[in-house]
Amino acid sequence: MKLSVSLAKRSYPIFINENADFYQLVLENCPATKYIIITNETIAGIYENHLSDWKRNLPNSSLIVIADGEKYKNMRTLNSILDETFRLNPDRKAAIIAFGGGVIGDIAGFAASIFLRGINYIQVPTTLLAMVDSSVGGKTAVNHNSGKNLIGSFHQPKLVWIDTKFLDTLDERQYLAGCGEIAKYAYIGGKKTFDFISENFENICRRDKKLTVEAIQKSIEIKAEIVGKDETETGVRALLNFGHTFAHAFEKIYGYGTLLHGEAVTLGIICAVKLAERTNLIKKKRASIIKSSLKMLKKPVIPHKVTSNAIYRAMLSDKKKADGKLNFILPVALGKSQIIKNVDKKNVISVLDEEFDSWIF
Ligand code: NAD
Ligand code: GLY
């Protein structure tokens, strides 16, 4: 199946389980003088044979392997990628292939965006989260001590190649984290998507192959449409951050990698729905349906309780704030959310106070 992001000269195709020759598609969509594959130690271990095939079949290809983990998505690792890339002596027509989850996609994409003022790259996502979300849309970044993804760029890939066979080796916790990002689309993708996801979420979480492919397809269609309208998040793209104002704060406060991104998003979705309810944003008729949809979510275990004020302070360091104020993406109807400004701190704190007690296991 072929989808696409339409952005004039920066448009690109996304293939999902396409029965086509990968090498041919790479050469057609992203011809390059050299291919630099970037992955991590875990994926390099599992997919050693796969990588050997790529190295044999892609002209002038090399491999850069970085340490595995969100905590390595930082400037130090980025520097090491750039050092190794310079050692390979590529020109501006070289291309990077990001082979991994969202961490690899984000850091390899960022390296591609700044190396020699920008070279092409390809996304080959291997986690569910990266397949439904991070491999599409061109957001690239590394984390900084001050907050999540605070150093980055918009740099669209030339091709996204999704093969759900990679999910066979993904462990349960990571798979469920990816389901967290799928759940996000239920609240922003319209009523039909809300119905599809809430009706099938249980089976998607149980790895039903057909439903998972359908969920990936629907998620990407929604994302591609939004990115096509607002590539650099000056408006409607912010909807894709549903649950993320809370989520980024949870990730920061627990230390990157402790709570997985998709797990933090799951908790962020719960908080966003509760906040919308508390501030009377959801139309009464729909409130109970939206609220009961939260039952489908698989709550992760959180390490320990922190104060709601500490979470709120962490939120203030997020890049989504404007004029010192926090923006929240909150549901207003089935499958529909809006960007809400000036939410009263008191309401945010009371949602957090209320939620934390039920999250501690
Ligand atoms: P990840 O990249 O850390 O991957 C999760 C774990 O799974 C890692 O240990 C990895 O080595 C392992 N793994 C990956 N593929 C595997 C496979 N096929 N088999 C076995 N193990 C495999 O985490 P993630 O959840 O994919 O991505 C999270 C990151 O994505 C965060 O940094 C987040 O900020 C970013 N993100 C970016 C965007 C965007 O639009 N750019 C959107 C959402 C999330
Ligand atoms: N994951 C949010 C975005 O791509 O905009």
CSV table of C-alpha atoms and ligand atoms in Angstrom, one decimal:
chain,number,residue,atom,x,y,z
A,1,MET,CA,0.0,0.0,0.0
A,2,LYS,CA,1.3,3.4,-0.9
A,3,LEU,CA,0.4,6.6,0.9
A,4,SER,CA,2.1,10.0,0.6
A,5,VAL,CA,2.8,13.3,2.3
A,6,SER,CA,2.0,16.1,-0.1
A,7,LEU,CA,4.4,19.0,0.4
A,8,ALA,CA,5.2,20.2,-3.1
A,9,LYS,CA,8.9,19.6,-3.7
A,10,ARG,CA,9.2,17.9,-0.4
A,11,SER,CA,6.5,15.3,-1.0
A,12,TYR,CA,7.4,11.7,-0.5
A,13,PRO,CA,5.8,8.2,-0.5
A,14,ILE,CA,5.2,5.9,2.4
A,15,PHE,CA,5.0,2.2,1.6
A,16,ILE,CA,3.3,-0.1,4.1
A,17,ASN,CA,4.0,-3.8,3.5
A,18,GLU,CA,4.4,-3.1,-0.1
A,19,ASN,CA,5.3,-6.1,-2.3
A,20,ALA,CA,8.0,-4.2,-4.2
A,21,ASP,CA,11.8,-4.1,-4.5
A,22,PHE,CA,13.1,-2.0,-1.6
A,23,TYR,CA,16.4,-1.3,-3.4
A,24,GLN,CA,14.6,-0.1,-6.5
A,25,LEU,CA,12.5,2.2,-4.5
A,26,VAL,CA,15.5,3.6,-2.6
A,27,LEU,CA,17.3,4.2,-5.9
A,28,GLU,CA,14.2,5.8,-7.5
A,29,ASN,CA,13.2,8.0,-4.5
A,30,CYS,CA,16.5,8.8,-3.0
A,31,PRO,CA,19.4,8.3,-5.4
A,32,ALA,CA,22.7,8.9,-3.6
A,33,THR,CA,26.4,8.7,-4.0
A,34,LYS,CA,26.7,6.9,-0.6
A,35,TYR,CA,24.2,5.4,1.8
A,36,ILE,CA,24.9,5.7,5.5
A,37,ILE,CA,22.7,3.4,7.5
A,38,ILE,CA,22.2,4.5,11.1
A,39,THR,CA,20.9,2.1,13.7
A,40,ASN,CA,21.5,1.0,17.3
A,41,GLU,CA,23.3,-2.0,18.9
A,42,THR,CA,20.1,-3.9,19.6
A,43,ILE,CA,18.7,-3.7,16.1
A,44,ALA,CA,22.1,-4.3,14.5
A,45,GLY,CA,22.3,-7.5,16.5
A,46,ILE,CA,18.8,-8.7,15.6
A,47,TYR,CA,18.9,-7.7,12.0
A,48,GLU,CA,22.5,-8.5,11.2
A,49,ASN,CA,21.6,-10.5,8.1
A,50,HIS,CA,19.2,-7.9,6.9
A,51,LEU,CA,21.9,-5.2,7.3
A,52,SER,CA,24.5,-7.4,5.4
A,53,ASP,CA,22.0,-7.6,2.5
A,54,TRP,CA,21.5,-3.9,2.5
A,55,LYS,CA,25.3,-3.3,2.5
A,56,ARG,CA,25.7,-5.7,-0.4
A,57,ASN,CA,22.9,-4.3,-2.5
A,58,LEU,CA,23.0,-0.6,-1.8
A,59,PRO,CA,25.9,1.2,-3.6
A,60,ASN,CA,28.7,2.5,-1.3
A,61,SER,CA,26.9,1.8,1.9
A,62,SER,CA,28.2,2.0,5.4
A,63,LEU,CA,26.9,1.4,8.8
A,64,ILE,CA,26.9,3.6,12.0
A,65,VAL,CA,25.8,1.9,15.1
A,66,ILE,CA,24.9,3.9,18.3
A,67,ALA,CA,24.0,2.9,21.8
A,68,ASP,CA,20.4,1.9,22.4
A,69,GLY,CA,18.1,4.2,24.4
A,70,GLU,CA,16.3,7.4,24.8
A,71,LYS,CA,19.0,8.6,27.1
A,72,TYR,CA,21.4,8.6,24.2
A,73,LYS,CA,19.2,10.8,22.1
A,74,ASN,CA,21.4,13.8,22.8
A,75,MET,CA,24.0,16.1,21.4
A,76,ARG,CA,26.9,13.9,22.5
A,77,THR,CA,25.6,11.0,20.4
A,78,LEU,CA,24.7,13.4,17.5
A,79,ASN,CA,28.3,14.6,17.6
A,80,SER,CA,29.6,11.0,17.4
A,81,ILE,CA,27.3,10.3,14.4
A,82,LEU,CA,28.7,13.5,12.7
A,83,ASP,CA,32.3,12.5,13.4
A,84,GLU,CA,31.8,9.0,11.9
A,85,THR,CA,29.9,10.5,9.0
A,86,PHE,CA,32.8,12.8,8.2
A,87,ARG,CA,35.2,9.9,8.4
A,88,LEU,CA,33.2,8.2,5.7
A,89,ASN,CA,33.9,11.3,3.5
A,90,PRO,CA,30.5,11.6,1.9
A,91,ASP,CA,29.5,14.5,-0.4
A,92,ARG,CA,26.2,16.4,-0.3
A,93,LYS,CA,24.6,13.8,-2.5
A,94,ALA,CA,25.0,11.1,0.1
A,95,ALA,CA,21.9,9.9,2.0
A,96,ILE,CA,21.2,8.5,5.5
A,97,ILE,CA,19.0,5.6,6.2
A,98,ALA,CA,17.4,5.6,9.7
A,99,PHE,CA,16.8,2.0,10.6
A,100,GLY,CA,15.1,1.8,14.0
A,101,GLY,CA,12.5,3.2,16.3
A,102,GLY,CA,11.7,6.8,17.0
A,103,VAL,CA,15.0,7.5,18.7
A,104,ILE,CA,17.0,6.5,15.7
A,105,GLY,CA,14.6,8.2,13.3
A,106,ASP,CA,14.8,11.5,15.2
A,107,ILE,CA,18.6,11.6,15.7
A,108,ALA,CA,19.5,10.2,12.3
A,109,GLY,CA,17.0,12.6,10.7
A,110,PHE,CA,18.5,15.5,12.6
A,111,ALA,CA,22.0,14.5,11.6
A,112,ALA,CA,20.8,14.4,8.0
A,113,SER,CA,19.3,17.9,8.3
A,114,ILE,CA,22.5,19.5,9.5
A,115,PHE,CA,25.3,17.5,7.8
A,116,LEU,CA,26.8,19.7,5.0
A,117,ARG,CA,23.6,21.9,5.5
A,118,GLY,CA,21.3,19.0,4.8
A,119,ILE,CA,21.4,15.7,3.0
A,120,ASN,CA,18.6,13.3,2.1
A,121,TYR,CA,17.4,10.5,4.3
A,122,ILE,CA,15.1,7.6,4.4
A,123,GLN,CA,13.0,6.3,7.3
A,124,VAL,CA,12.8,2.5,7.9
A,125,PRO,CA,10.8,2.3,11.2
A,126,THR,CA,11.1,-0.9,13.3
A,127,THR,CA,8.8,-0.1,16.2
A,128,LEU,CA,5.1,0.3,16.2
A,129,LEU,CA,5.4,3.8,17.5
A,130,ALA,CA,7.8,4.8,14.7
A,131,MET,CA,5.5,3.2,12.1
A,132,VAL,CA,2.4,5.0,13.2
A,133,ASP,CA,3.9,8.3,14.0
A,134,SER,CA,7.5,9.3,14.2
A,135,SER,CA,8.8,8.1,10.8
A,136,VAL,CA,6.4,10.5,9.0
A,137,GLY,CA,6.3,14.2,9.2
A,138,GLY,CA,9.9,15.3,9.3
A,139,LYS,CA,10.3,16.3,12.9
A,140,THR,CA,13.8,15.5,13.9
A,141,ALA,CA,15.4,16.2,17.3
A,142,VAL,CA,17.6,15.4,20.2
A,143,ASN,CA,16.8,16.0,23.9
A,144,HIS,CA,18.4,18.5,26.1
A,145,ASN,CA,18.6,18.6,29.9
A,146,SER,CA,16.1,21.4,29.7
A,147,GLY,CA,13.5,19.3,28.0
A,148,LYS,CA,12.5,16.8,25.4
A,149,ASN,CA,13.3,17.3,21.7
A,150,LEU,CA,14.3,20.9,22.3
A,151,ILE,CA,17.1,20.8,19.7
A,152,GLY,CA,15.9,19.9,16.3
A,153,SER,CA,14.6,20.7,12.8
A,154,PHE,CA,12.0,20.0,10.3
A,155,HIS,CA,13.5,17.8,7.6
A,156,GLN,CA,11.3,15.6,5.5
A,157,PRO,CA,12.5,12.1,4.5
A,158,LYS,CA,12.5,11.1,0.8
A,159,LEU,CA,10.9,7.7,1.5
A,160,VAL,CA,9.3,5.9,4.4
A,161,TRP,CA,9.4,2.1,4.2
A,162,ILE,CA,7.2,0.3,6.7
A,163,ASP,CA,7.4,-3.5,7.0
A,164,THR,CA,5.4,-4.8,9.9
A,165,LYS,CA,7.4,-8.0,10.0
A,166,PHE,CA,9.9,-6.0,12.1
A,167,LEU,CA,7.3,-5.9,14.8
A,168,ASP,CA,7.7,-9.7,15.3
A,169,THR,CA,10.9,-9.1,17.3
A,170,LEU,CA,9.5,-6.1,19.3
A,171,ASP,CA,8.8,-6.9,23.0
A,172,GLU,CA,5.5,-6.5,24.6
A,173,ARG,CA,6.2,-3.3,26.5
A,174,GLN,CA,7.5,-1.5,23.4
A,175,TYR,CA,4.5,-2.7,21.4
A,176,LEU,CA,2.0,-1.4,23.9
A,177,ALA,CA,3.9,1.9,24.0
A,178,GLY,CA,3.2,2.1,20.2
A,179,CYS,CA,-0.4,1.5,20.9
A,180,GLY,CA,-0.4,4.6,23.0
A,181,GLU,CA,0.4,6.7,20.0
A,182,ILE,CA,-2.3,4.9,18.0
A,183,ALA,CA,-4.8,5.8,20.8
A,184,LYS,CA,-3.9,9.5,20.2
A,185,TYR,CA,-5.5,9.3,16.7
A,186,ALA,CA,-8.8,8.3,18.2
A,187,TYR,CA,-9.1,11.7,19.8
A,188,ILE,CA,-8.0,13.8,16.8
A,189,GLY,CA,-8.8,11.8,13.7
A,190,GLY,CA,-12.6,12.3,13.4
A,191,LYS,CA,-15.5,10.2,14.6
A,192,LYS,CA,-14.8,7.2,12.2
A,193,THR,CA,-11.3,6.9,13.5
A,194,PHE,CA,-12.6,7.2,17.1
A,195,ASP,CA,-15.0,4.3,16.4
A,196,PHE,CA,-12.4,2.2,14.7
A,197,ILE,CA,-9.8,2.6,17.3
A,198,SER,CA,-12.0,2.3,20.3
A,199,GLU,CA,-13.7,-0.8,18.9
A,200,ASN,CA,-10.5,-2.6,17.9
A,201,PHE,CA,-7.9,-1.3,20.4
A,202,GLU,CA,-8.0,-4.5,22.5
A,203,ASN,CA,-7.2,-6.6,19.4
A,204,ILE,CA,-4.6,-4.2,18.1
A,205,CYS,CA,-2.9,-4.4,21.5
A,206,ARG,CA,-3.0,-8.2,21.2
A,207,ARG,CA,-1.1,-7.9,17.9
A,208,ASP,CA,-3.9,-8.8,15.5
A,209,LYS,CA,-1.9,-8.3,12.3
A,210,LYS,CA,-4.7,-7.2,10.0
A,211,LEU,CA,-6.0,-4.6,12.5
A,212,THR,CA,-2.6,-3.4,13.3
A,213,VAL,CA,-1.8,-2.7,9.6
A,214,GLU,CA,-5.2,-0.9,9.3
A,215,ALA,CA,-4.4,1.2,12.4
A,216,ILE,CA,-1.0,2.1,11.0
A,217,GLN,CA,-2.6,3.1,7.7
A,218,LYS,CA,-5.3,5.2,9.4
A,219,SER,CA,-2.8,6.9,11.7
A,220,ILE,CA,-0.5,7.8,8.8
A,221,GLU,CA,-3.3,9.0,6.6
A,222,ILE,CA,-4.4,11.4,9.4
A,223,LYS,CA,-0.8,12.5,10.1
A,224,ALA,CA,0.0,13.0,6.4
A,225,GLU,CA,-3.0,15.1,5.9
A,226,ILE,CA,-2.2,17.3,8.9
A,227,VAL,CA,1.5,17.6,8.0
A,228,GLY,CA,0.5,18.5,4.4
A,229,LYS,CA,-1.5,21.5,5.8
A,230,ASP,CA,1.0,22.6,8.4
A,231,GLU,CA,4.5,21.3,8.0
A,232,THR,CA,6.2,23.4,10.7
A,233,GLU,CA,3.4,23.4,13.3
A,234,THR,CA,2.2,27.0,13.1
A,235,GLY,CA,-1.4,25.8,13.7
A,236,VAL,CA,-3.2,22.6,13.1
A,237,ARG,CA,-0.2,20.3,13.4
A,238,ALA,CA,-0.3,20.9,17.1
A,239,LEU,CA,-3.2,18.5,17.3
A,240,LEU,CA,-0.7,15.7,16.8
A,241,ASN,CA,0.6,16.6,20.2
A,242,PHE,CA,-2.5,15.4,21.9
A,243,GLY,CA,-1.5,14.2,25.4
A,244,HIS,CA,2.0,15.4,24.8
A,245,THR,CA,2.1,18.4,27.1
A,246,PHE,CA,1.6,16.0,30.0
A,247,ALA,CA,3.7,13.2,28.4
A,248,HIS,CA,6.8,15.3,27.9
A,249,ALA,CA,6.7,16.4,31.5
A,250,PHE,CA,6.4,12.8,32.7
A,251,GLU,CA,9.3,11.7,30.6
A,252,LYS,CA,11.5,14.6,31.8
A,253,ILE,CA,10.6,14.2,35.5
A,254,TYR,CA,11.3,10.4,35.6
A,255,GLY,CA,14.4,10.6,33.4
A,256,TYR,CA,14.5,9.9,29.7
A,257,GLY,CA,13.9,6.2,29.1
A,258,THR,CA,12.4,5.3,32.5
A,259,LEU,CA,8.8,5.8,31.2
A,260,LEU,CA,8.7,5.0,27.5
A,261,HIS,CA,7.5,7.8,25.2
A,262,GLY,CA,4.3,5.9,24.2
A,263,GLU,CA,3.6,5.1,27.9
A,264,ALA,CA,3.9,8.7,28.8
A,265,VAL,CA,1.5,9.5,25.9
A,266,THR,CA,-1.0,7.0,27.3
A,267,LEU,CA,-0.9,8.8,30.7
A,268,GLY,CA,-1.0,12.2,28.9
A,269,ILE,CA,-4.2,11.1,27.0
A,270,ILE,CA,-5.9,10.2,30.3
A,271,CYS,CA,-4.9,13.6,31.8
A,272,ALA,CA,-6.0,15.5,28.6
A,273,VAL,CA,-9.5,13.9,28.7
A,274,LYS,CA,-9.9,14.5,32.4
A,275,LEU,CA,-8.8,18.1,32.0
A,276,ALA,CA,-11.3,18.6,29.2
A,277,GLU,CA,-14.0,17.2,31.4
A,278,ARG,CA,-13.0,19.3,34.4
A,279,THR,CA,-13.0,22.5,32.3
A,280,ASN,CA,-16.4,21.6,30.7
A,281,LEU,CA,-14.9,21.4,27.2
A,282,ILE,CA,-16.6,18.2,26.2
A,283,LYS,CA,-20.1,18.5,25.1
A,284,LYS,CA,-22.2,16.8,27.8
A,285,LYS,CA,-23.8,14.3,25.5
A,286,ARG,CA,-20.4,12.9,24.5
A,287,ALA,CA,-18.5,13.2,27.8
A,288,SER,CA,-19.4,9.7,29.0
A,289,ILE,CA,-18.4,8.0,25.7
A,290,ILE,CA,-15.1,9.8,25.6
A,291,LYS,CA,-14.4,9.1,29.2
A,292,SER,CA,-15.3,5.4,28.9
A,293,SER,CA,-13.0,5.1,25.9
A,294,LEU,CA,-10.1,5.6,28.4
A,295,LYS,CA,-10.8,2.1,29.7
A,296,MET,CA,-9.2,0.7,26.5
A,297,LEU,CA,-5.8,2.2,27.5
A,298,LYS,CA,-3.2,-0.1,29.1
A,299,LYS,CA,-1.8,2.0,31.9
A,300,PRO,CA,1.9,1.6,32.4
A,301,VAL,CA,3.5,1.2,35.8
A,302,ILE,CA,4.9,4.5,37.0
A,303,PRO,CA,8.1,4.3,39.1
A,304,HIS,CA,7.0,6.5,42.0
A,305,LYS,CA,4.8,9.5,42.9
A,306,VAL,CA,6.1,13.0,42.2
A,307,THR,CA,4.3,16.2,43.2
A,308,SER,CA,1.9,17.7,40.7
A,309,ASN,CA,3.7,21.0,41.1
A,310,ALA,CA,6.9,19.4,39.9
A,311,ILE,CA,5.1,18.0,36.8
A,312,TYR,CA,3.7,21.4,36.2
A,313,ARG,CA,7.1,23.0,36.4
A,314,ALA,CA,8.4,20.4,33.9
A,315,MET,CA,5.6,21.3,31.6
A,316,LEU,CA,6.6,24.9,31.6
A,317,SER,CA,10.0,23.9,30.0
A,318,ASP,CA,8.2,22.3,27.1
A,319,LYS,CA,8.5,24.0,23.7
A,320,LYS,CA,4.7,24.0,23.3
A,321,LYS,CA,4.3,26.9,25.7
A,322,ALA,CA,3.6,30.3,24.2
A,323,ASP,CA,4.2,33.6,26.0
A,324,GLY,CA,5.0,31.6,29.1
A,325,LYS,CA,1.6,29.9,29.0
A,326,LEU,CA,0.8,26.3,28.5
A,327,ASN,CA,-1.2,25.1,25.5
A,328,PHE,CA,-3.2,21.9,25.8
A,329,ILE,CA,-4.8,19.8,23.0
A,330,LEU,CA,-8.1,18.8,24.5
A,331,PRO,CA,-11.0,16.8,23.3
A,332,VAL,CA,-14.3,18.6,22.5
A,333,ALA,CA,-16.2,15.9,20.7
A,334,LEU,CA,-15.8,12.3,19.5
A,335,GLY,CA,-12.6,12.2,17.5
A,336,LYS,CA,-12.2,16.0,17.7
A,337,SER,CA,-9.8,18.1,19.7
A,338,GLN,CA,-8.8,21.7,19.9
A,339,ILE,CA,-5.8,23.7,20.9
A,340,ILE,CA,-6.8,25.3,24.2
A,341,LYS,CA,-4.8,28.2,25.7
A,342,ASN,CA,-4.8,29.7,29.1
A,343,VAL,CA,-5.9,26.6,31.0
A,344,ASP,CA,-6.1,27.5,34.7
A,345,LYS,CA,-3.1,26.0,36.6
A,346,LYS,CA,-5.5,24.9,39.4
A,347,ASN,CA,-7.4,22.6,37.0
A,348,VAL,CA,-4.1,21.0,35.7
A,349,ILE,CA,-2.9,20.4,39.3
A,350,SER,CA,-6.1,18.9,40.4
A,351,VAL,CA,-6.2,16.5,37.5
A,352,LEU,CA,-2.7,15.4,38.3
A,353,ASP,CA,-3.4,15.0,42.0
A,354,GLU,CA,-6.5,12.9,41.3
A,355,GLU,CA,-4.7,10.7,38.7
A,356,PHE,CA,-1.5,10.0,40.5
A,357,ASP,CA,-3.1,8.1,43.3
A,358,SER,CA,-4.8,5.7,40.8
A,359,TRP,CA,-1.6,5.2,38.8
A,360,ILE,CA,0.7,4.0,41.6
A,361,PHE,CA,0.9,0.2,41.7
B,1,NAD,P1,13.0,3.5,20.6
B,1,NAD,O1,13.5,4.1,19.3
B,1,NAD,O2,13.8,3.8,21.8
B,1,NAD,O3,12.8,2.0,20.4
B,1,NAD,C1,12.3,1.2,21.5
B,1,NAD,C2,13.2,0.0,21.8
B,1,NAD,O4,12.9,-1.0,20.9
B,1,NAD,C3,14.7,0.2,21.7
B,1,NAD,O5,15.3,-0.5,22.7
B,1,NAD,C4,15.0,-0.4,20.3
B,1,NAD,O6,16.3,-0.8,20.2
B,1,NAD,C5,14.1,-1.5,20.3
B,1,NAD,N1,13.7,-1.9,18.9
B,1,NAD,C6,13.4,-1.2,17.9
B,1,NAD,N2,12.9,-1.9,16.9
B,1,NAD,C7,12.9,-3.2,17.3
B,1,NAD,C8,12.6,-4.4,16.7
B,1,NAD,N3,12.0,-4.4,15.5
B,1,NAD,N4,12.7,-5.5,17.4
B,1,NAD,C9,13.2,-5.5,18.6
B,1,NAD,N5,13.6,-4.4,19.3
B,1,NAD,C10,13.4,-3.2,18.6
B,1,NAD,O7,11.5,4.1,21.0
B,1,NAD,P2,10.3,4.4,20.1
B,1,NAD,O8,9.1,4.2,21.0
B,1,NAD,O9,10.3,3.8,18.8
B,1,NAD,O10,10.4,6.0,19.8
B,1,NAD,C11,10.4,6.9,20.8
B,1,NAD,C12,11.0,8.2,20.4
B,1,NAD,O11,10.3,8.7,19.3
B,1,NAD,C13,11.0,9.3,21.4
B,1,NAD,O12,12.3,9.8,21.5
B,1,NAD,C14,10.1,10.3,20.9
B,1,NAD,O13,10.4,11.6,21.3
B,1,NAD,C15,10.2,10.1,19.4
B,1,NAD,N6,9.0,10.5,18.6
B,1,NAD,C16,9.2,11.3,17.6
B,1,NAD,C17,8.1,11.7,16.8
B,1,NAD,C18,8.3,12.6,15.6
B,1,NAD,O14,7.4,13.0,15.0
B,1,NAD,N7,9.6,12.8,15.2
B,1,NAD,C19,6.8,11.3,17.1
B,1,NAD,C20,6.7,10.5,18.2
B,1,NAD,C21,7.8,10.1,19.0
B,2,GLY,N1,4.4,13.7,16.8
B,2,GLY,C1,3.9,15.0,16.6
B,2,GLY,C2,4.2,15.5,15.2
B,2,GLY,O1,4.8,14.9,14.4
B,2,GLY,O2,3.9,16.7,14.9
